[in-house]
Every structure is written in structure tokens, then in C-alpha cells.
Short mmCIF file of C-alpha atoms in Angstrom, two decimals:
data_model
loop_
_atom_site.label_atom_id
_atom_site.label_comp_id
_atom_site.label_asym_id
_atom_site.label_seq_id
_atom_site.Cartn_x
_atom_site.Cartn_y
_atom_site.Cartn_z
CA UNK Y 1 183.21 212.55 -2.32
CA UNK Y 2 185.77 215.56 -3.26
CA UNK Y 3 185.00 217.72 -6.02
CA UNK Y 4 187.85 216.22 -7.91
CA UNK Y 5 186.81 212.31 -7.12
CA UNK Y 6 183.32 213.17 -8.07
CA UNK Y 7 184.32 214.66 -11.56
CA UNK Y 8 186.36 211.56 -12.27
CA UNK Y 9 183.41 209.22 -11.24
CA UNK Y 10 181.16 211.56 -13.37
CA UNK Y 11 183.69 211.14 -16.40
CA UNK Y 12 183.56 207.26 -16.11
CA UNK Y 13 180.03 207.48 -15.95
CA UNK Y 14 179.26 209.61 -18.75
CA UNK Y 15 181.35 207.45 -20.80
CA UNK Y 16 179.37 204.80 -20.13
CA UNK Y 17 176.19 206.56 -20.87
CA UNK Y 18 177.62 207.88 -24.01
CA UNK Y 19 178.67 204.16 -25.12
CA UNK Y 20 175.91 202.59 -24.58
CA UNK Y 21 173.68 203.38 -27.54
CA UNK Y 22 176.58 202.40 -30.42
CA UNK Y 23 176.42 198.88 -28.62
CA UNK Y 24 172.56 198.39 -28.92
CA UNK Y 25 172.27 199.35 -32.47
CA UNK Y 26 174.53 196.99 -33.82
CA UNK Y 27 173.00 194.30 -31.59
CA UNK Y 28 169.59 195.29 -33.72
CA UNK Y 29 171.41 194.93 -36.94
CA UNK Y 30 171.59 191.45 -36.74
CA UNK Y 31 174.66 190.91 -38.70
CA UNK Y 32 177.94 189.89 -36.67
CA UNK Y 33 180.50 189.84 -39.32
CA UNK Y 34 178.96 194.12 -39.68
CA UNK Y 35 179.34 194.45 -36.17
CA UNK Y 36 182.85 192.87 -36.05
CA UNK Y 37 184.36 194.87 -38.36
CA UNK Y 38 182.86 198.30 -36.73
CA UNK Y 39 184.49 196.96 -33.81
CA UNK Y 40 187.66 196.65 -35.35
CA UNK Y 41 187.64 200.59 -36.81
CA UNK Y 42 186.80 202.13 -33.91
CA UNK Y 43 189.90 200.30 -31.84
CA UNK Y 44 192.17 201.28 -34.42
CA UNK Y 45 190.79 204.89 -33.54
CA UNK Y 46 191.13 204.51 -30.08
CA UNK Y 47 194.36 203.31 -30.44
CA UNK Y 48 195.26 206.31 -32.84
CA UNK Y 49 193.98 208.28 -30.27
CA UNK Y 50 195.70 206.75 -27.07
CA UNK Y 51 199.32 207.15 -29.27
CA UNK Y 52 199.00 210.68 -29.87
CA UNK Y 53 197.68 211.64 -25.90
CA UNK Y 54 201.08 210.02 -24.94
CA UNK Y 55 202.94 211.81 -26.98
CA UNK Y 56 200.92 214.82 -25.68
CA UNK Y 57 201.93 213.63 -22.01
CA UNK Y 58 205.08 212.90 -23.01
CA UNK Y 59 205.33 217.03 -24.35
CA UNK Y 60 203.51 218.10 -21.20
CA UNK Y 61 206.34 216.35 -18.93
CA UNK Y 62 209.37 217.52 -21.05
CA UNK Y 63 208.28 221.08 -21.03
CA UNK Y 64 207.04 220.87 -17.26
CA UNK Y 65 204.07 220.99 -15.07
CA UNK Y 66 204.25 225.01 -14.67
CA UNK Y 67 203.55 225.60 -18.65
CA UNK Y 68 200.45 224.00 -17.94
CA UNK Y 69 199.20 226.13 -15.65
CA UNK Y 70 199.31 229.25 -18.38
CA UNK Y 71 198.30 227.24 -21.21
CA UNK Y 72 194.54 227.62 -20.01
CA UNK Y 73 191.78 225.11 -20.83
CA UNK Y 74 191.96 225.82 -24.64
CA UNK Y 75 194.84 223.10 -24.93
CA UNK Y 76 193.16 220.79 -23.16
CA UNK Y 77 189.71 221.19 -24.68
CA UNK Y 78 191.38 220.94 -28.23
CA UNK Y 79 193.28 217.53 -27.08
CA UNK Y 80 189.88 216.11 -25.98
CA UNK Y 81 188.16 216.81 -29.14
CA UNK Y 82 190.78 214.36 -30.46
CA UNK Y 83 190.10 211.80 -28.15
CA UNK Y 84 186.22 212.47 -29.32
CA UNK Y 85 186.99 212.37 -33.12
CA UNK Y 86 189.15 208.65 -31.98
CA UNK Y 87 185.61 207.92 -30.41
CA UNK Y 88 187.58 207.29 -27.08
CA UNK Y 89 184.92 209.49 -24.67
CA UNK Y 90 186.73 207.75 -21.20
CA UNK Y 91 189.90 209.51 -22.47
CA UNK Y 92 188.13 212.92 -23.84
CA UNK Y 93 186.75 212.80 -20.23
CA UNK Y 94 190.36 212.70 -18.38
CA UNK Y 95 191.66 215.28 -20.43
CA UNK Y 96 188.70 217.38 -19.83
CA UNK Y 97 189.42 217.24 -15.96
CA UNK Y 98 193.49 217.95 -16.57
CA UNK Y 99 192.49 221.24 -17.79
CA UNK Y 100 190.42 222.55 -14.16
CA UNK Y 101 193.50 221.12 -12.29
CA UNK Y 102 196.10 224.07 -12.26
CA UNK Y 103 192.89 225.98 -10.83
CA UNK Y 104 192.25 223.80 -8.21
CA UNK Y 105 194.34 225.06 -5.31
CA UNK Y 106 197.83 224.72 -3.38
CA UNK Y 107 199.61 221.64 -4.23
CA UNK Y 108 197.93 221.54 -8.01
CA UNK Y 109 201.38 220.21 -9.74
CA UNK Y 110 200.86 216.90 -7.58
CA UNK Y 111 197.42 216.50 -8.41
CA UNK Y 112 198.33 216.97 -11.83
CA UNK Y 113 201.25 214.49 -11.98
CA UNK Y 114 199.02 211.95 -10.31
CA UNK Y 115 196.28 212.29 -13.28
CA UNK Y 116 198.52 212.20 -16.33
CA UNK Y 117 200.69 208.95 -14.41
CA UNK Y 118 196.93 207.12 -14.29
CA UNK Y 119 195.80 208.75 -17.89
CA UNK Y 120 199.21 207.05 -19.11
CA UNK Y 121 198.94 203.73 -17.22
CA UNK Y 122 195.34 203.81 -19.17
CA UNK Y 123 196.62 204.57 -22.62
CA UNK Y 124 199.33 201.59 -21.84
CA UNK Y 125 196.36 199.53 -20.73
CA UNK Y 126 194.67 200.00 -23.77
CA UNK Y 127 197.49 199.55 -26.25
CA UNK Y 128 198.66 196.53 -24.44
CA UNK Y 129 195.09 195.14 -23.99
CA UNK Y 130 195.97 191.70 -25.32
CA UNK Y 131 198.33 190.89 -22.55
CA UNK Y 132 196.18 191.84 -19.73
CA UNK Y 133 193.84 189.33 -17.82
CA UNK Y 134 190.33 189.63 -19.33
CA UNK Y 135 188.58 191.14 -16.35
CA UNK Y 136 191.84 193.89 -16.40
CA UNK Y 137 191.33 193.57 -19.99
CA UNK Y 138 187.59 194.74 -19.68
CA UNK Y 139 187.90 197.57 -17.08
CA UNK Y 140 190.58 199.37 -19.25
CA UNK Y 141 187.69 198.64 -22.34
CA UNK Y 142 185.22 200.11 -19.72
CA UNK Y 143 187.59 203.14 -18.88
CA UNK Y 144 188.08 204.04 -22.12
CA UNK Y 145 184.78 204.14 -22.93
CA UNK Y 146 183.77 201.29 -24.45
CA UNK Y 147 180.35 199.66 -22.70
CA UNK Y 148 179.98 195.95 -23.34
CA UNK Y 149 176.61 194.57 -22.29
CA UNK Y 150 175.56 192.66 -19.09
CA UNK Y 151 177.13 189.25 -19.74
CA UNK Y 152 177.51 187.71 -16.10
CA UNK Y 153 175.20 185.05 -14.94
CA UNK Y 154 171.69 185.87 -13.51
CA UNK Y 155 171.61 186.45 -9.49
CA UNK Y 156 168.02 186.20 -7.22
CA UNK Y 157 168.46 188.18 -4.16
CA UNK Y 158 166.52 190.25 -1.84
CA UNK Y 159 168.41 193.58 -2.68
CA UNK Y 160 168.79 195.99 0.26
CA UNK Y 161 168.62 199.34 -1.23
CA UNK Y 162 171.64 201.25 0.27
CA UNK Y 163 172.01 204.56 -1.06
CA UNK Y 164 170.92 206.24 -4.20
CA UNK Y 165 172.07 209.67 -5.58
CA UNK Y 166 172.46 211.73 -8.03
CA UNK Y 167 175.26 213.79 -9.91
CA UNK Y 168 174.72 216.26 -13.00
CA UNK Y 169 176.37 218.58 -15.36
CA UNK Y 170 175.22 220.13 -18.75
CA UNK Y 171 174.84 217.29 -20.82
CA UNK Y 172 173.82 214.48 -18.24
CA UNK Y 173 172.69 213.36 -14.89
CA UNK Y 174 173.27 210.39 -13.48
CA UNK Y 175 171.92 208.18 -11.29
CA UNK Y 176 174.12 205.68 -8.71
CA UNK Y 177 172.04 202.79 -6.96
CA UNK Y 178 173.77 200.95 -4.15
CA UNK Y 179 172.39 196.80 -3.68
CA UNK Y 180 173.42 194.59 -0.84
CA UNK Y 181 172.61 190.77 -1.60
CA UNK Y 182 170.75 189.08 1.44
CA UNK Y 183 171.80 185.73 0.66
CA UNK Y 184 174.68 186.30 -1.80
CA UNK Y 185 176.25 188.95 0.53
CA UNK Y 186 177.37 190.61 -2.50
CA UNK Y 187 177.17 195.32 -3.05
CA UNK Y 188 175.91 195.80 -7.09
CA UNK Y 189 175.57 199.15 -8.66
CA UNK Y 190 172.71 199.84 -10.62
CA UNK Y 191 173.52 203.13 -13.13
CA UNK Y 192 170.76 204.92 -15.06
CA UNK Y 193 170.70 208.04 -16.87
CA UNK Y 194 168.28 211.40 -17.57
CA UNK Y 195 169.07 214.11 -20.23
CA UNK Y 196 170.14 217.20 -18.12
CA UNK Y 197 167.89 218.81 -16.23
CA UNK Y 198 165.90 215.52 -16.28
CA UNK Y 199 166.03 212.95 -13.36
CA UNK Y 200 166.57 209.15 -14.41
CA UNK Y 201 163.21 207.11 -14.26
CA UNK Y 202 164.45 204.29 -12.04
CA UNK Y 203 164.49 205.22 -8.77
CA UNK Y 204 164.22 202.91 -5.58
CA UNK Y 205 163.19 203.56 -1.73
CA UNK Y 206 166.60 203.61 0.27
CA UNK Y 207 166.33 201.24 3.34
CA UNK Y 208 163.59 198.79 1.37
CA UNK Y 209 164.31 195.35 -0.19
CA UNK Y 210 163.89 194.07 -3.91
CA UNK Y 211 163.52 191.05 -4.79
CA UNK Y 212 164.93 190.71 -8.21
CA UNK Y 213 167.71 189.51 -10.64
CA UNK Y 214 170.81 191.27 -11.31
CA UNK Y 215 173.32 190.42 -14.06
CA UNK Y 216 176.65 192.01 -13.75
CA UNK Y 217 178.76 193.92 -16.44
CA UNK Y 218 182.40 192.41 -17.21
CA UNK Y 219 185.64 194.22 -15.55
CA UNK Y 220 187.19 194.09 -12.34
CA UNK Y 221 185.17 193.12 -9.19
CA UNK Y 222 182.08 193.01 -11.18
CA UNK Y 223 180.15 195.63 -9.57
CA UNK Y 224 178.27 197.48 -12.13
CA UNK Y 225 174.76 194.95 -12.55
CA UNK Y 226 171.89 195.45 -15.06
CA UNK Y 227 168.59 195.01 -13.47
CA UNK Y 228 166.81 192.29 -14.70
CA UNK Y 229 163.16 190.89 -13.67
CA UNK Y 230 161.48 191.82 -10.24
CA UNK Y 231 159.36 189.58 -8.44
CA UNK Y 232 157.30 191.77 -6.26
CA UNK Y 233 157.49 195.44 -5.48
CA UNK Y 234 160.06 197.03 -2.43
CA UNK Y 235 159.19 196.22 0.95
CA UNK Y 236 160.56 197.53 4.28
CA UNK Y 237 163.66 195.16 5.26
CA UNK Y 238 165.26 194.39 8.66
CA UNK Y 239 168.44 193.57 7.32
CA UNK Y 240 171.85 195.47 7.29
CA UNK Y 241 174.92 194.99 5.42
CA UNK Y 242 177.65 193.60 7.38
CA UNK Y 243 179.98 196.16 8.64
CA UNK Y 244 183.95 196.32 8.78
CA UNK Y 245 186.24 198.26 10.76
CA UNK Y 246 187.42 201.52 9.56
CA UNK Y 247 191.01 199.65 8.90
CA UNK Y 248 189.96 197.00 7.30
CA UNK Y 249 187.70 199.41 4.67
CA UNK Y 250 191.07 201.23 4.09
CA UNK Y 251 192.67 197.35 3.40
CA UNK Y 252 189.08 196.46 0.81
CA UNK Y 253 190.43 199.90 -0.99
CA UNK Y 254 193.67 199.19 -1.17
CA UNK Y 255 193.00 195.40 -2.62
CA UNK Y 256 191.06 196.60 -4.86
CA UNK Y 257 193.17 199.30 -6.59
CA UNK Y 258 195.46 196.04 -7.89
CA UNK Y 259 192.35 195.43 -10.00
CA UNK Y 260 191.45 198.66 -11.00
CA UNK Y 261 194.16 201.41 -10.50
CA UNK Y 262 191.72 204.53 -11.90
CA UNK Y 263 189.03 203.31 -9.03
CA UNK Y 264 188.06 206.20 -6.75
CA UNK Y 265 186.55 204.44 -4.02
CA UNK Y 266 184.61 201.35 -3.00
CA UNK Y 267 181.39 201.24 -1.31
CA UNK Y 268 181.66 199.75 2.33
CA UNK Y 269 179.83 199.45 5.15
CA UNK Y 270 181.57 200.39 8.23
CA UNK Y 271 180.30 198.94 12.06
CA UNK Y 272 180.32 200.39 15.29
CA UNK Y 273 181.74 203.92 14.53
CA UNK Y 274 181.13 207.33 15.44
CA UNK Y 275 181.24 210.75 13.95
CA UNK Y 276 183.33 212.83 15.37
CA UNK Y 277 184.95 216.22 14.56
CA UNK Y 278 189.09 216.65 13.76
CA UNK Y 279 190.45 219.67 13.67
CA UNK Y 280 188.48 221.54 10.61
CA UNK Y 281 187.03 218.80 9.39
CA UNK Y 282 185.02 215.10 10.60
CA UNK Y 283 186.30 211.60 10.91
CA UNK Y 284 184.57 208.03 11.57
CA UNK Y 285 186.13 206.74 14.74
CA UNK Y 286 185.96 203.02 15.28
CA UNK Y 287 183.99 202.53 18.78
CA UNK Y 288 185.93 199.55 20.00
CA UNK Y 289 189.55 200.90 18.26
CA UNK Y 290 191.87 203.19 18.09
CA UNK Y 291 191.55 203.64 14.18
CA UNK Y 292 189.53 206.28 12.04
CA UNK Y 293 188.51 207.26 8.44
CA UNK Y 294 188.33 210.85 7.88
CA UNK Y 295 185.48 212.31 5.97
CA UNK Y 296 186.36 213.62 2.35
CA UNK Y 297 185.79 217.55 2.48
CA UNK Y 298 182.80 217.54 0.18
CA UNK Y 299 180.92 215.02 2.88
CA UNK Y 300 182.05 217.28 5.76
CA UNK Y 301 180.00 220.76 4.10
CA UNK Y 302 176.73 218.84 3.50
CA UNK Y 303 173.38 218.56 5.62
CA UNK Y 304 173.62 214.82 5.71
CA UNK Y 305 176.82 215.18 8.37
CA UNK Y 306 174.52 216.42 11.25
CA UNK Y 307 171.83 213.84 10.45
CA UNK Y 308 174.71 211.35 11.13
CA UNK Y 309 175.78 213.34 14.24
CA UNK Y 310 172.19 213.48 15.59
CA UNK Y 311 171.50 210.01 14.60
CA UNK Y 312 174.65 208.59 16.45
CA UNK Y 313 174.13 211.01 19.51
CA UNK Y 314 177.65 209.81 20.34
CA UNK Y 315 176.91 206.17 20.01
CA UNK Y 316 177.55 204.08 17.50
CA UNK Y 317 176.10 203.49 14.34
CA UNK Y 318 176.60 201.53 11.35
CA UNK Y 319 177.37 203.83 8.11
CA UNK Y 320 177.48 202.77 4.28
CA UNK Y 321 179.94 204.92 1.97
CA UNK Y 322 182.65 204.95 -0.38
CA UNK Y 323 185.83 205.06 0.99
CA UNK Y 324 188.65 206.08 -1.44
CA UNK Y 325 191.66 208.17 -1.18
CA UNK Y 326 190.64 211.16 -0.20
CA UNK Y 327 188.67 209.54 2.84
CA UNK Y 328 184.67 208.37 3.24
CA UNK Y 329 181.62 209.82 1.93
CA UNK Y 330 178.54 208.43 4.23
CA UNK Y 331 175.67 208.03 2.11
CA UNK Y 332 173.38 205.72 4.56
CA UNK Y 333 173.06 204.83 8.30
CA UNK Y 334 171.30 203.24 10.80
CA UNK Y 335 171.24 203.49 14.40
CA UNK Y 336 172.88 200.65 16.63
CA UNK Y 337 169.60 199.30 17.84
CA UNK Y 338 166.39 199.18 15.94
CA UNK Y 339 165.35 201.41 13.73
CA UNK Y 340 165.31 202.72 10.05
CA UNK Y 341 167.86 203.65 7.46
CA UNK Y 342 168.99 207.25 7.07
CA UNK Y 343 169.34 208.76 4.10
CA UNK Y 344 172.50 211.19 4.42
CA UNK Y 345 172.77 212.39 0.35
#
């Protein structure tokens, strides 16, 4: 994952982390009609809040991209305390990351258009929410920062455990759990949160099998799950998730983007491919193709890139990732025969 796709992930993230409290004390108070009208205030804050960042965007635009590049993090940092005080922490988050962008290298004023064109199709999301279908409806909730609770029905699976890592700053770290469903062929995320400098206390084997149930928070494709009861403790699995071509991982992305248009990536498995390098950086080369993904930069400077190389030898192997726009990150993979899974985070 980039540097700028893992900031934006982290952003969503801590968001959620940040929401989630608010939405389990009123569920202790026990009164609905209390509840509802809580509700109510803080989405006419949000939507106070949404207004005024696009007329902010709307400023930005009219005086152009290069003022923003001398204006410094100071008029950024001061917008996103707004979008705090409107209790909006999804769009505090965004704004946050607008501010590092001028600083980020050649091509910046791209990278910057392309943020404020998805922060404004989010503030439009949000104060159009009652026109949007509800699982649209509940990501833009979601992006915003608002975390409803695990409302999708109960699944039993044996739960491959894909990948696990973790990302931190000064105020959190998080924790990202990739599932695969044996039987319901289906990839959850399991999220959990430590104070910083603190690790999250869930934390499951990669390569072993749970048997549990998962229930699934609302928004589009329904990945985010809530652990629920386990039956017995992880076990060592023989089963894989079933790969796709590098091609057809960029089509899942694409697809997927028409439900969520602020996703970064989506996990994937990818079959039959093989590391290899491209000019000054790596790609995944389909083995029976003429098709590759290329490696996001971030994936290409870490240690787990030669346990891939050495794993695959040149052969092929079977890698889980997230492929997104700025290319794969392998997190997991196994050799083409038997054996166990690698852990490349």
C-alpha cells in the first residue's frame, strides 16, 4: 500500500474507531426517542459541517491549486477542527491528509485535485443521503464517520485467516484481519483497535482456520464483519482462497469503485503468478498470460518482497493482497504445491 493509500485507509479507520463509543452509550441508555433525537443534532452538524468544507473547496478551486501549496498545514488543520467541532471525524480525517499533499512530490496538484473531487463527491453524498440506495446510503454514513453497529445476519464458516497487520500513528493503532469463508466463499474484515503504542488484543494465526460467526456491518459490499461466537480454537487449514487472474482483480476493483468511489483497494487473491522485477520497481506476472499487476511502491521497499521472490523461486504461487489504484500490496502466499502460508507484512 502507498504512503498516501495507507493514510486514507488509516483515516477511514480511525473514524471508525473514534465513532464507535458514541454508538454504544446510547444503546446503554435505553431510551430510543433520547437516542433519536441525538441522532438528529449531530446530522444537522455534519451537515453544517459538509456546507461550509464545500464552500472551502469551492475557495480552494477559485483561487487555484498553487495557493495551496504556500498556505502550509495551518489552513488545513484549522478547517479540520471544524469538521471535529461538526463531529464529522471521516471529513476532519480528509482534510487532515489535503494538507501533507503539496509536500508529497512531482505531480502534487493532481493528487490534490483527485482528493478534493472525492472529498466533494462525499460532502454531496452526505447532503443528498436520502436519495442514495441504502447500502450507498450507509458507506457515505460510514465515510463520514458515523459507525452503525453489526446488523447483517449471522454467518458459520471455517474462516481462513489471510493476512493480519497493523498500522499506527499518535493517537491509534489499528488492527486489519483478512477471513476467507470455506463454504460461503465470502473475504470479511475483522477491525480492532489499541491506544497508541498499544497492540489490539485480538489477534489470529495467519494460515489457520476459525470456526466462528461473523455478522457484517451495513455499506457497500459488506465487508467489514463483527466477530461473533467461536466454536473451537484455530487449527492448521489446507484450504486456499480461490485465485483470479491479475486482469480480472483489476475488473473486481474497478466494479467495485461504482459502490464505493473513496475505496482504496479490495482484497484479492491472485493464482498462478510470479514476482518479477520492472524497471525500478516489481510486478505480479500472470504465469499462463500476458497480463500483470505492478506492486504499489511501499510493497516493493519491504522484507516481505524477497520472501515472495524466494518462495516463488520463479514458479508460481498464489498471493492474497489488495489491489487498488496504485497497484497490489501482497500480504500472504503460498507455494503452488503443498505447503504453508507466508506471511509477507
Amino acid at each position: 500500500m502507498t504512503q498516501q493509500g495507507a493514510s486514507r485507509t488509516k483515516r477511514h479507520e480511525h473514524a471508525e474507531g473514534r465513532t464507535a463509543a458514541p454508538s454504544a452509550s446510547a444503546a446503554v441508555t435505553g431510551d430510543p426517542e433520547a437516542a433519536r433525537r441525538r441522532a438528529e443534532r449531530r446530522a444537522e452538524r455534519i451537515t453544517a459541517g459538509a456546507t461550509e468544507l464545500e464552500q472551502r473547496l469551492a475557495d480552494l478551486l477559485r483561487s487555484g491549486l498553487a495557493g495551496a501549496g504556500q498556505a502550509g498545514h495551518g489552513l488545513w488543520e484549522e478547517t479540520a477542527a471544524r469538521m471535529v467541532d461538526a463531529q464529522a471525524p471521516g471529513l476532519a480525517s480528509r482534510v487532515r491528509e489535503l494538507g501533507s499533499i503539496p509536500s508529497s512530490g512531482p505531480g502534487w496538484p493532481v493528487r490534490l485535485l483527485e482528493e478534493c473531487a472525492l472529498l466533494h463527491l462525499l460532502d454531496q453524498g452526505w447532503l443528498r443521503r436520502e436519495r442514495l440506495p441504502d447500502d450507498l446510503a450507509a458507506t457515505v454514513r460510514s465515510r463520514v464517520g458515523l459507525q452503525a453497529a453489526a446488523d447483517g445476519p449471522t454467518v458459520r464458516d471455517h474462516w481462513l485467516v489471510l493476512a493480519q497487520y497493523d498500522t499506527a500513528d499518535v493517537r491509534l493503532t489499528t488492527r486489519r484481519i483478512w477471513l476467507h469463508g470455506a463454504e460461503s466463499d465470502r473475504t470479511a474484515l475483522l477491525l480492532s483497535y489499541g491506544a497508541a503504542g498499544r497492540a489490539p488484543e485480538l489477534t489470529l494465526p495467519v494460515g489457520l482456520a476459525l470456526d466462528a460467526e461473523l455478522s457484517a456491518y451495513p455499506g457497500a459490499g459488506r465487508q467489514r464483519a463483527a466477530l461473533g461466537r467461536r466454536f473451537a480454537p484455530p487449527e492448521p487449514a489446507r484450504i486456499r482462497p480461490r485465485g483470479l487472474t491479475t486482469s480480472q482483480a483489476a475488473v473486481r476493483y474497478g466494479e467495485s469503485l461504482r459502490d464505493d468511489p473513496w475505496l482504496d483497494s479490495v482484497p484479492v487473491a491472485l493464482d498462478r503468478v510470479v514476482p518479477v522485477p520492472d524497471g525500478d520497481g516489481w510486478q505480479l506476472a500472470d504465469a499462463d498470460g500476458d497480463t500483470a499487476l505492478p506492486l504499489t511502491p511501499a510493497a516493493g521497499s519491504r522484507s516481505g518482497l524477497w520472501r515472495l521472490v524466494a518462495l516463488s523461486g520463479g514458479a508460481p504461487v498464489t498471493v492474497f493482497g489488495e489491489c487498488g489504484h496504485r497497484g497490489f500490496t501482497p500480504l500472504t502466499a503460498w507455494p503452488a504445491g503443498p505447503g504453508p502460508a507466508v506471511p509477507l507484512c
